[in-house]
Short mmCIF file of C-alpha atoms and ligand atoms in Angstrom, two decimals:
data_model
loop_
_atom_site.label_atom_id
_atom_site.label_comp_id
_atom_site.label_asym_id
_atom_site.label_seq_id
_atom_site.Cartn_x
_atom_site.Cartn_y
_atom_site.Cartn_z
CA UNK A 1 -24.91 14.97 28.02
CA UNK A 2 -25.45 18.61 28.73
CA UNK A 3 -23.27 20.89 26.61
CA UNK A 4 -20.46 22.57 28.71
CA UNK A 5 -19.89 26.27 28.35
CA UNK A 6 -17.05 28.15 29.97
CA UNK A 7 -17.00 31.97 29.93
CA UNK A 8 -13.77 34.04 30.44
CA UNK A 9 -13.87 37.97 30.79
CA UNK A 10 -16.98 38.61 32.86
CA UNK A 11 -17.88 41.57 31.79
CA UNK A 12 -19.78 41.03 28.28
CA UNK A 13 -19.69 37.63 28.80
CA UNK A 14 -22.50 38.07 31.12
CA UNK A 15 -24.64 39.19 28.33
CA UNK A 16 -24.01 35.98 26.61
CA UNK A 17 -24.51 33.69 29.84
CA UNK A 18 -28.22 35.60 29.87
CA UNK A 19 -29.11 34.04 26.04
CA UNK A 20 -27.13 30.73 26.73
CA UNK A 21 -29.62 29.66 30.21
CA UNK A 22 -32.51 30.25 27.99
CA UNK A 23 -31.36 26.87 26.26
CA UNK A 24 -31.77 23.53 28.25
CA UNK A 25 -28.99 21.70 26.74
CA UNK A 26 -26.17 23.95 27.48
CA UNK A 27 -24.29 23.70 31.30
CA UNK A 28 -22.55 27.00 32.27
CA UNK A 29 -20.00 24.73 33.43
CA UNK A 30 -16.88 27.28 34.53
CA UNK A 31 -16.05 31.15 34.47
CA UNK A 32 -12.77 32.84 33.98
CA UNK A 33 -11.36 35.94 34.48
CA UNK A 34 -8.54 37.67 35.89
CA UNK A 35 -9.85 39.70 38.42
CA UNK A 36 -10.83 37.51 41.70
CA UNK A 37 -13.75 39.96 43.07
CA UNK A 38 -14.87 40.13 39.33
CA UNK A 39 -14.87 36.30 38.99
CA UNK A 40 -16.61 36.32 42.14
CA UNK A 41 -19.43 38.01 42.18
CA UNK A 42 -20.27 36.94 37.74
CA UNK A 43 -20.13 33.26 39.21
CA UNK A 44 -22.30 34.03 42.30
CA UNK A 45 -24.98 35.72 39.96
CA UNK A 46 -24.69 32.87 37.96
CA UNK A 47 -24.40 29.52 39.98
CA UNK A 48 -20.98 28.74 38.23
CA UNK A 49 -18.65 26.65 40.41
CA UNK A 50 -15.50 26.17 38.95
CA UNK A 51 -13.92 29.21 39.37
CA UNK A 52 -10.16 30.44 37.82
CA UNK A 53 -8.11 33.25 37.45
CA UNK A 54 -5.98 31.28 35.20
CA UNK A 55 -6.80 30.50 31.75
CA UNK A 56 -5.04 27.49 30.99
CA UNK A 57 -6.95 26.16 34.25
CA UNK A 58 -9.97 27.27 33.22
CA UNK A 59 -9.74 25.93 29.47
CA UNK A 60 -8.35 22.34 30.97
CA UNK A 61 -11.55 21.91 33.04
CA UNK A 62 -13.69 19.89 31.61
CA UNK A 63 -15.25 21.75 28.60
CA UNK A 64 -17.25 21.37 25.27
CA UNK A 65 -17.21 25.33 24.26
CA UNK A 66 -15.64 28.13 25.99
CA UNK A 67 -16.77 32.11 24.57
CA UNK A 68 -13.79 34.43 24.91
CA UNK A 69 -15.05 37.90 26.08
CA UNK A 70 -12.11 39.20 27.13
CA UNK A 71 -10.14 42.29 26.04
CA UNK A 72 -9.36 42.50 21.97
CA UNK A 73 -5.03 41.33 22.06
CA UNK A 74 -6.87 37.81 23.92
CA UNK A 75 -9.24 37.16 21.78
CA UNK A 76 -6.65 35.46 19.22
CA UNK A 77 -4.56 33.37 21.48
CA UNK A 78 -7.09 32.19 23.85
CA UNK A 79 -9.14 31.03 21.17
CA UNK A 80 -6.33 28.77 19.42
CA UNK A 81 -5.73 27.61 22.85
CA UNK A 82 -9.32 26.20 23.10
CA UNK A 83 -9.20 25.10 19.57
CA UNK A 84 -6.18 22.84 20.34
CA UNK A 85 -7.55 21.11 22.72
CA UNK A 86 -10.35 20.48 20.78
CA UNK A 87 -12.89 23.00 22.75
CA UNK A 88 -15.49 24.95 20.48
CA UNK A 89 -15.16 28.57 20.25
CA UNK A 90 -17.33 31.87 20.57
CA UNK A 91 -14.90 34.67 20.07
CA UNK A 92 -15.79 38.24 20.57
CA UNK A 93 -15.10 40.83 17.68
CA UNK A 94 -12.37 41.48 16.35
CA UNK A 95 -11.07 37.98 15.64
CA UNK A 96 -7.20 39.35 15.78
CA UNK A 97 -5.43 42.60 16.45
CA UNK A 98 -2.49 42.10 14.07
CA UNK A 99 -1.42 39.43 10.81
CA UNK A 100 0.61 37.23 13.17
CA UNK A 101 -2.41 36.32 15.37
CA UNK A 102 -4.20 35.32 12.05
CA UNK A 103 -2.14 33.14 11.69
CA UNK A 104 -2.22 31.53 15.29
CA UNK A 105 -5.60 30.95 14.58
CA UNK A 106 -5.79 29.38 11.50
CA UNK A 107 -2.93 27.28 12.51
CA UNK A 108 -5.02 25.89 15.65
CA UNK A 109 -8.18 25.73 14.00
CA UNK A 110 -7.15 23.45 10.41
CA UNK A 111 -5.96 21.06 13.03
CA UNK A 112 -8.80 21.29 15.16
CA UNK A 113 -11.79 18.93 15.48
CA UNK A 114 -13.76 22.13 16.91
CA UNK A 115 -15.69 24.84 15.52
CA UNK A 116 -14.90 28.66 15.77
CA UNK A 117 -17.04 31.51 15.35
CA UNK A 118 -16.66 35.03 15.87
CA UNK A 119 -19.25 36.64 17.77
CA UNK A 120 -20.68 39.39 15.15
CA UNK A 121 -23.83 40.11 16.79
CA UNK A 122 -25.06 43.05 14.30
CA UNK A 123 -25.44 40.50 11.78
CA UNK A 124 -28.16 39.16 13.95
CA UNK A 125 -29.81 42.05 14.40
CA UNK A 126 -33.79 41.66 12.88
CA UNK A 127 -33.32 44.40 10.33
CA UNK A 128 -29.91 43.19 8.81
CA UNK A 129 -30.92 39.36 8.67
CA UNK A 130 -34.61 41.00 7.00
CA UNK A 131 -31.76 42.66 4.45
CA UNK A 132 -30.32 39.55 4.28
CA UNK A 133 -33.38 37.36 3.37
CA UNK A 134 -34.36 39.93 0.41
CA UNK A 135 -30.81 40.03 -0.41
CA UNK A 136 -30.85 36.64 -1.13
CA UNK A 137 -34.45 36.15 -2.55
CA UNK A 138 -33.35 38.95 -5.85
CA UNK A 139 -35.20 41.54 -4.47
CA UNK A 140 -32.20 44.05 -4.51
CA UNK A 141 -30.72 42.11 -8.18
CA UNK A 142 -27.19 42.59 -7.78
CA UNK A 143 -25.75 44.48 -4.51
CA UNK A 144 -22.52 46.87 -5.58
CA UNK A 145 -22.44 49.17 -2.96
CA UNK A 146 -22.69 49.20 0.97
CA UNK A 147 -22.15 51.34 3.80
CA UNK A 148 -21.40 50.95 7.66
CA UNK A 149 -20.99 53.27 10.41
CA UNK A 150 -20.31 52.72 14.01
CA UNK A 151 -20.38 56.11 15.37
CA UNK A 152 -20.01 55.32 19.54
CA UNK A 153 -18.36 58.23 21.33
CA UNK A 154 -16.41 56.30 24.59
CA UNK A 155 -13.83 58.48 25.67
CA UNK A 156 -15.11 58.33 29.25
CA UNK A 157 -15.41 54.66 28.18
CA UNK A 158 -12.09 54.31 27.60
CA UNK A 159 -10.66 55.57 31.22
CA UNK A 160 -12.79 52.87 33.12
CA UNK A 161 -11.56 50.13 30.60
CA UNK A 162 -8.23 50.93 29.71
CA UNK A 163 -7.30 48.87 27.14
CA UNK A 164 -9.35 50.68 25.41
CA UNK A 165 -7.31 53.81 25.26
CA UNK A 166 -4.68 51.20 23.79
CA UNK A 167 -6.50 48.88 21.10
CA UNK A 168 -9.45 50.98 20.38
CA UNK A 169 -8.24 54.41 20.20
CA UNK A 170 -4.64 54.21 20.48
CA UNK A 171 -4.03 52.80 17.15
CA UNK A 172 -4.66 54.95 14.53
CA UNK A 173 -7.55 52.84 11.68
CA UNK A 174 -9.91 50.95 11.79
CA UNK A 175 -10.02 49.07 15.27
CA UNK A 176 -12.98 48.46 15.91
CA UNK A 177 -14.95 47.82 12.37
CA UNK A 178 -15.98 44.31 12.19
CA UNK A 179 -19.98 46.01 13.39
CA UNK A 180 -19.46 47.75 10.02
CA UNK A 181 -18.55 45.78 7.80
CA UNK A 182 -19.72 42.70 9.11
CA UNK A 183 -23.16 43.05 8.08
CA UNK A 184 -22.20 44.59 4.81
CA UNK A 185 -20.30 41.58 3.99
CA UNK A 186 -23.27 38.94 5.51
CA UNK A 187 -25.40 40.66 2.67
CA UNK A 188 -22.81 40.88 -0.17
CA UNK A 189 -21.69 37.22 0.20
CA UNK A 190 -18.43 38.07 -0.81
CA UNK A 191 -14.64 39.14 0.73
CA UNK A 192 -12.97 42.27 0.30
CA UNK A 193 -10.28 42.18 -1.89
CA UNK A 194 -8.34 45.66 -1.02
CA UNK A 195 -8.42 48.56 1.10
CA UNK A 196 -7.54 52.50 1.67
CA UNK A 197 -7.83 53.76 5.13
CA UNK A 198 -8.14 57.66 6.03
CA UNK A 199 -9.03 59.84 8.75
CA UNK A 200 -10.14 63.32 9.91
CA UNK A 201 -7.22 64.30 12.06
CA UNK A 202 -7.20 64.83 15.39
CA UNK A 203 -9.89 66.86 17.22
CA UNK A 204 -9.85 65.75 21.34
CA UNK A 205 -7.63 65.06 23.51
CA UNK A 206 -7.28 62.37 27.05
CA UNK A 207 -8.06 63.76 30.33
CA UNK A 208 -3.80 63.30 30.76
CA UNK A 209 -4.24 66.14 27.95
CA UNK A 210 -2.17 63.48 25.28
CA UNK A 211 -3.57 63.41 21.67
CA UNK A 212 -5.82 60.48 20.59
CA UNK A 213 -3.46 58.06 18.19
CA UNK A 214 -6.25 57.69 16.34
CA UNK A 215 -7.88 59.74 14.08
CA UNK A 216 -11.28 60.85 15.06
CA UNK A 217 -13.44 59.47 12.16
CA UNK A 218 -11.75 56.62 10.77
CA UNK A 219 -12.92 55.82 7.43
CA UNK A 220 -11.82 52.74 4.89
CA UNK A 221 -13.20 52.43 1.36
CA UNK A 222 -13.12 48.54 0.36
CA UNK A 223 -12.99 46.53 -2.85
CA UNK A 224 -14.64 43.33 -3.28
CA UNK A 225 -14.47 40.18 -4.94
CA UNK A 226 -16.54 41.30 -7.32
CA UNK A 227 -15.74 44.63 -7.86
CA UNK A 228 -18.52 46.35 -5.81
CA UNK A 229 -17.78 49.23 -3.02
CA UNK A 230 -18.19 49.16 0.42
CA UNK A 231 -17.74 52.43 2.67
CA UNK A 232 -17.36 52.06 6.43
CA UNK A 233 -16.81 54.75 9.07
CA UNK A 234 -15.82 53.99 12.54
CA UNK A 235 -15.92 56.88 14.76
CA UNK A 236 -15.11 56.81 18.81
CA UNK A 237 -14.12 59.85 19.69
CA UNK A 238 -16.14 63.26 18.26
CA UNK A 239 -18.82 65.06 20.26
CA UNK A 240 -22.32 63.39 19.03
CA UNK A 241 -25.23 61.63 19.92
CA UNK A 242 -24.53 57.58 19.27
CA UNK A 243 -25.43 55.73 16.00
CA UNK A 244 -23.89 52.36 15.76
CA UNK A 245 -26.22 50.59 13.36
CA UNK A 246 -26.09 52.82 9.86
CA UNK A 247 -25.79 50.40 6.95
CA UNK A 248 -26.78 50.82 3.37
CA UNK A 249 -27.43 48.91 0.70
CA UNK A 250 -27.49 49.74 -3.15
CA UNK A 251 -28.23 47.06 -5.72
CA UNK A 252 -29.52 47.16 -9.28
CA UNK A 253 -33.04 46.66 -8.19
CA UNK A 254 -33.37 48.10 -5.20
CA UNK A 255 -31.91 50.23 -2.21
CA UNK A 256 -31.85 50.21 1.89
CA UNK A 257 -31.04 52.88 4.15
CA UNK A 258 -31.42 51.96 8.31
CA UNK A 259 -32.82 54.73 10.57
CA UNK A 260 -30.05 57.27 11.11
CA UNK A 261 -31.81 58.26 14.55
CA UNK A 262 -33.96 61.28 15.66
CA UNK A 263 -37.58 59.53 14.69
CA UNK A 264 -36.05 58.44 11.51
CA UNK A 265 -36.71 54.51 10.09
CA UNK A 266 -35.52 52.08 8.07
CA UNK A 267 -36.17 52.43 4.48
CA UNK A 268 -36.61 50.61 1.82
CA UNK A 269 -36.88 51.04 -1.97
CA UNK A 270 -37.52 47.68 -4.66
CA UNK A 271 -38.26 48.09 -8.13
CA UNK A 272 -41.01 44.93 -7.85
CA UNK A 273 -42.48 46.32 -4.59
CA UNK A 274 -42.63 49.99 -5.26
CA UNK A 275 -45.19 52.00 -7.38
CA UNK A 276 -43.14 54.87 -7.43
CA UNK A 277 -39.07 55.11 -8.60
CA UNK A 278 -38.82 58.05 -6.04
CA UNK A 279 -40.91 56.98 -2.47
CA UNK A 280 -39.26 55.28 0.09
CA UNK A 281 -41.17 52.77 1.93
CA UNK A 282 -40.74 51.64 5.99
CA UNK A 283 -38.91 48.62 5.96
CA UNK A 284 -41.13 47.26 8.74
CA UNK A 285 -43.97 47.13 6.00
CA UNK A 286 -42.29 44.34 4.16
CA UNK A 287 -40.30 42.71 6.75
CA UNK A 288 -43.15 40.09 7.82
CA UNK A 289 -42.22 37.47 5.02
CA UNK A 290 -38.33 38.27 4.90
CA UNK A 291 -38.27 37.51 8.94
CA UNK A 292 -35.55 34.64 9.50
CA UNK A 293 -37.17 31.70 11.13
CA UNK A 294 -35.00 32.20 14.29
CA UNK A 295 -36.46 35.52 14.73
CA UNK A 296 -39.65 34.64 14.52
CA UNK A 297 -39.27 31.40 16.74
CA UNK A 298 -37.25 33.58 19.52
CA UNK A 299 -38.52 36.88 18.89
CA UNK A 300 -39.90 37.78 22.46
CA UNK A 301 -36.78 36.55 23.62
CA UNK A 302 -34.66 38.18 21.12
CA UNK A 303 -36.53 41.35 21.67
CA UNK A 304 -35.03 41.09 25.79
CA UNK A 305 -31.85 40.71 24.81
CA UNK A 306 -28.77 42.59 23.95
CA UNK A 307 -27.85 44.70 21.15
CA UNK A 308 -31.48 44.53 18.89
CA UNK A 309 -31.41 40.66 19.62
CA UNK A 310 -28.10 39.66 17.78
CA UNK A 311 -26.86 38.76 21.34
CA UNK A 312 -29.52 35.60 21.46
CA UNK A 313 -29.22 35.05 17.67
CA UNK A 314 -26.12 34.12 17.62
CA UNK A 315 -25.62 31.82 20.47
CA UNK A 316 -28.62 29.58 18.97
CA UNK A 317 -26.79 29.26 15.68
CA UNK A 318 -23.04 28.56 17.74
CA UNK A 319 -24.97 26.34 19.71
CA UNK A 320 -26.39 24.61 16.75
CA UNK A 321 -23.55 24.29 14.89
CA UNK A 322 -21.08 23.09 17.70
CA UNK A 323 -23.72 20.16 18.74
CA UNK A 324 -24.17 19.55 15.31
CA UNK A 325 -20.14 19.39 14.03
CA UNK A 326 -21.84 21.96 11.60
CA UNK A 327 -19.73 24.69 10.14
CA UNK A 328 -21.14 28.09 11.38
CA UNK A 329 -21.87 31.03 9.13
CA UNK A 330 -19.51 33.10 10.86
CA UNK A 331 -16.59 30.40 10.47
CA UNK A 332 -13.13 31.18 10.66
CA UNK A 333 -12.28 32.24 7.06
CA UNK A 334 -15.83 34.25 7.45
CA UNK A 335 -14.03 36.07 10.93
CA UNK A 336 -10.87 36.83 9.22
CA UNK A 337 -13.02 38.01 6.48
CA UNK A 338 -14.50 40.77 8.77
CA UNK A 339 -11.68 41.14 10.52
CA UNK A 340 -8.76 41.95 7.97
CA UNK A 341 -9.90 44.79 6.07
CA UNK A 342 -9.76 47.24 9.37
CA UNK A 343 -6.30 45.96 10.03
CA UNK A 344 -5.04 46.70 7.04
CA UNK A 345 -6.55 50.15 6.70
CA UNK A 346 -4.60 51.06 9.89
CA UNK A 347 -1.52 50.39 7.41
CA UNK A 348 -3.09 52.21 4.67
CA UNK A 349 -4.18 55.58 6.66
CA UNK A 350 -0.01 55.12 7.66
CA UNK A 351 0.80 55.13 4.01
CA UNK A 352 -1.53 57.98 2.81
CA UNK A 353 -4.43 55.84 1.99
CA UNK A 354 -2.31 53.58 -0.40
CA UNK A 355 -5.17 50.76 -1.36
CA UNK A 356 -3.54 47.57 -0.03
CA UNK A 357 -4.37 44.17 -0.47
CA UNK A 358 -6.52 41.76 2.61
CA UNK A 359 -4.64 38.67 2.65
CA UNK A 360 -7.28 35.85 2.14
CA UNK A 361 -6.17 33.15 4.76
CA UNK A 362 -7.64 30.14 3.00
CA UNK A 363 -4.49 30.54 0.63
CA UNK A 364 -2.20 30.92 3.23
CA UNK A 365 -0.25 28.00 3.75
CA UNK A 366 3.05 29.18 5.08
CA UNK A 367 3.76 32.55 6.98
CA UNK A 368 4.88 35.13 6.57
CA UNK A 369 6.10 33.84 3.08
CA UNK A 370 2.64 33.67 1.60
CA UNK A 371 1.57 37.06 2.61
CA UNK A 372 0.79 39.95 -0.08
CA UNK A 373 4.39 41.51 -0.63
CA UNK A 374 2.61 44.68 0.71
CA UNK A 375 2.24 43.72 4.14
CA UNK A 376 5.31 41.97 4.85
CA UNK A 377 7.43 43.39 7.56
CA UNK A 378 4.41 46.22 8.22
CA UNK A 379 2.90 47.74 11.15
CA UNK A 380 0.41 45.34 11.37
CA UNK A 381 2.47 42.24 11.03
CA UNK A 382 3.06 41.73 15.11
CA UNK A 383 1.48 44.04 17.04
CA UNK A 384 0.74 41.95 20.78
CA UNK A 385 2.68 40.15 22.33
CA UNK A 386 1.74 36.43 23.08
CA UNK A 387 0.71 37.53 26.82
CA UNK A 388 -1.28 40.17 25.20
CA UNK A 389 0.27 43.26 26.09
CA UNK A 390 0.94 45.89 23.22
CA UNK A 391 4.51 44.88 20.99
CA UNK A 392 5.19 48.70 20.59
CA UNK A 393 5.99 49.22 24.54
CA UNK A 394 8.56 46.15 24.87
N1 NAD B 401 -20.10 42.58 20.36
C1 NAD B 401 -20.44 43.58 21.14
O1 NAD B 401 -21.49 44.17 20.96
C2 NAD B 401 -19.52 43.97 22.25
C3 NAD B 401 -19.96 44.81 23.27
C4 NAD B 401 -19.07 45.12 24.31
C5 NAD B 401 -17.79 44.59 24.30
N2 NAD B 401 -17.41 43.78 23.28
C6 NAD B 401 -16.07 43.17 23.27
O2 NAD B 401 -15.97 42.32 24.39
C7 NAD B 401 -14.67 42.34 24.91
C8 NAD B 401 -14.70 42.73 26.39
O3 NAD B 401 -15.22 44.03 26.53
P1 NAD B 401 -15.75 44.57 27.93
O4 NAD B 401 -16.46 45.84 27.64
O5 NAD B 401 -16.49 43.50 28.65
O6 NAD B 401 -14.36 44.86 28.66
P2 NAD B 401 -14.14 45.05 30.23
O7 NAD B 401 -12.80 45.64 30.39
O8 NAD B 401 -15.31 45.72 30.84
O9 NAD B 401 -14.12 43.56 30.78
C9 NAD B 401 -13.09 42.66 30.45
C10 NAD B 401 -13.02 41.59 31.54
O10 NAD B 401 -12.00 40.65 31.17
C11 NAD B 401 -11.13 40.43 32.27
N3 NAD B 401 -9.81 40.08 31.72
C12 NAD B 401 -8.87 40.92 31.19
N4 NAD B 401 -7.83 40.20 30.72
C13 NAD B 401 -8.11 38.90 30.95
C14 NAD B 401 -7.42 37.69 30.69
N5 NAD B 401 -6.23 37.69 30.07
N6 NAD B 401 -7.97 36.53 31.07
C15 NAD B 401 -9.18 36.52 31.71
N7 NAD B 401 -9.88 37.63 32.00
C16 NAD B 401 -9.36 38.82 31.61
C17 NAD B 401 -11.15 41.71 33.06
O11 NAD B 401 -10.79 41.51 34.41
C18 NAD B 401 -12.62 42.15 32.90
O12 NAD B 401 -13.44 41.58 33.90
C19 NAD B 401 -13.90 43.33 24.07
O13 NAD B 401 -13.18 42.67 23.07
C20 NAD B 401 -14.97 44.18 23.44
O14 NAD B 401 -14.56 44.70 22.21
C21 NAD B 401 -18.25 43.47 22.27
#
């Protein structure tokens, strides 16, 4: 039995029908989206065809896994309506764009016989999954402090997509961080505990000449289980040349800093691999034997696809995991994980960076009553509407 993929929002999701045809087992069995010449001409280029313009259509047609690649308020509710019919799930990041959609989620998936991952691509990416293996092997001892930046001017961005301008940049926070701190939290093993969000004010302005909601660097400083630091910067909006993969790593025994551009690399520093307590030394140079096996099994596929690779990465281990009634490493709690801390630093930069606490889902068992005191009846409690449209313009 082939394994029956549906795609809805055909814009990105074409980037994920390009890693799924390289496997023989999967079908791209239907296509989704809203606009007809859209739909169209994705399903021509791919040989889909069942066609729809509706969702619930589209998600009662006959399918083992749907990935949702549609814009961020849909990500939530289309997903829970896969997972209740028992459909496997690919979600692109962020999981949710407010507490109540959590919720949905969680709801849908604890009484779902389907998996759900969140599409975090950056964790795939060779370097961070080289971090990763080192990480885990001692080499850093014990990780306490991390950093993330996703620096990715889009203003003109923003116009051609414009629900953008509403979920991305008009909400002032951390929108968009899951690239950030994804990664960060892949290597620490751990969930953030509490957060304090600030920003840099407001620099640029729409072409309608209206101020940007959100601040121009959007920053949130997070607590972990643990007690270590994590740092992540989200930036859309200043004048500047792109850098969307920055991470850092401190631990006791060793450090990493990724290539910050301009003929810079990643660099590496371990007390057991290093002569010298003050020489970097190119990550590249030690990353043969900390390669994860999908990486080197896929790598001159990897290397064609999207986004350093993480785009193919990551549908093998869905794939895996769905056929296998495995639990993916990006699971649910794992998603919310990622997900959570930026919402709630859009409540924190509201409240003067007040740290706040990240509700950990896998407690929740009735809502709202079970949420941290802090967040009840706050900004981020409802912020779409079930149709996806943005709760502040009703
Ligand atoms: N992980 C990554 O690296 C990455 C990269 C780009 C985009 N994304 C995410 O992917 C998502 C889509 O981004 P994009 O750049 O492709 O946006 P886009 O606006 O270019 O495309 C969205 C598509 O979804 C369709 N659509 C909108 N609402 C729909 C609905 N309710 N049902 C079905 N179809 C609908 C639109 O017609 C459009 O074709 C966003 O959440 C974005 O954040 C992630």
């Amino acid at each position: 039995m082939p394994f029956r993929v549906g795609l809805v929002g055909l814009h990105r999701a074409m980037g994920f029908a390009h890693s799924f045809r390289l496997l023989p087992e999967v079908e791209l069995a239907a296509a989704c989206d809203i606009n007809p010449e859209t739909l169209a001409a994705a399903s021509d280029e791919l040989g889909i065809e069942k066609r729809f313009t509706s969702f619930d259509e589209f998600v009662d047609s006959g399918l083992d896994a749907v990935v949702v690649s549609t814009p961020m308020p849909f990500h939530a509710p289309q997903a829970a309506a896969a997972l209740r019919r028992g459909i496997h799930v690919l979600s692109e990041v962020p999981a949710i764009v407010d507490l109540t959609q959590a919720w949905e989620l969680v709801e849908a998936a604890r009484s779902s016989s389907a998996i759900y991952m969140m599409a975090e691509n950056y964790c795939y990416i060779k370097s961070v999954g080289v971090v990763r293996e080192m990480v885990r092997q001692g080499l850093f001892g014990t990780p306490y402090y991390g950093e993330g930046e996703y620096l990715h001017e889009l203003k003109e961005l923003n116009e051609i997509t414009p629900w953008r301008r509403v979920w991305q940049t008009g909400i002032d926070g951390m929108t968009y961080g899951t690239h950030s701190l994804g990664p960060l939290l892949w290597w620490f093993g751990e969930r953030v505990v509490s957060v304090s969000g600030f920003g840099s004010g407001h620099h640029y302005r729409d072409p309608r000449g209206a101020e940007y909601e959100q601040e121009d660097t959007c920053m949130m400083v997070c607590k972990t289980e643990r007690g270590g630091l994590l740092r992540v910067r989200v930036d859309m909006l200043s004048n500047r040349p792109h850098l969307m993969t920055y991470y850092s790593l401190q631990g006791t025994k060793g450090c990493y800093e990724a290539a910050r551009g301009g003929g810079d690399v990643d660099k590496i520093w371990l007390a057991d691999h290093s002569d010298d307590p003050n020489k970097w030394r190119p990550l590249s140079e030690l990353a043969g034997e900390f390669t994860p096996e999908n990486w080197r099994k896929w790598e001159e596929q990897a290397r064609k696809a999207g986004h350093g690779g993480g785009d193919l990465l990551q549908v093998l281990d869905f794939t895996a995991a769905a056929r296998e009634g495995a639990r993916p490493e990006i699971d649910l709690y794992a998603s919310l994980g990622f997900s959570l801390p930026g919402l709630v630093s859009q409540e924190s930069i509201l409240r003067e960076g007040a740290p706040l606490p990240v509700p950990d889902f896998r407690e929740i068992k009735r809502f709202p009553e079970d949420l941290p005191a802090a967040l009840k009846g706050s900004s981020i409690m409802v912020r779409a509407t079930p149709d996806g449209q943005p709760a502040w313009l009703r």
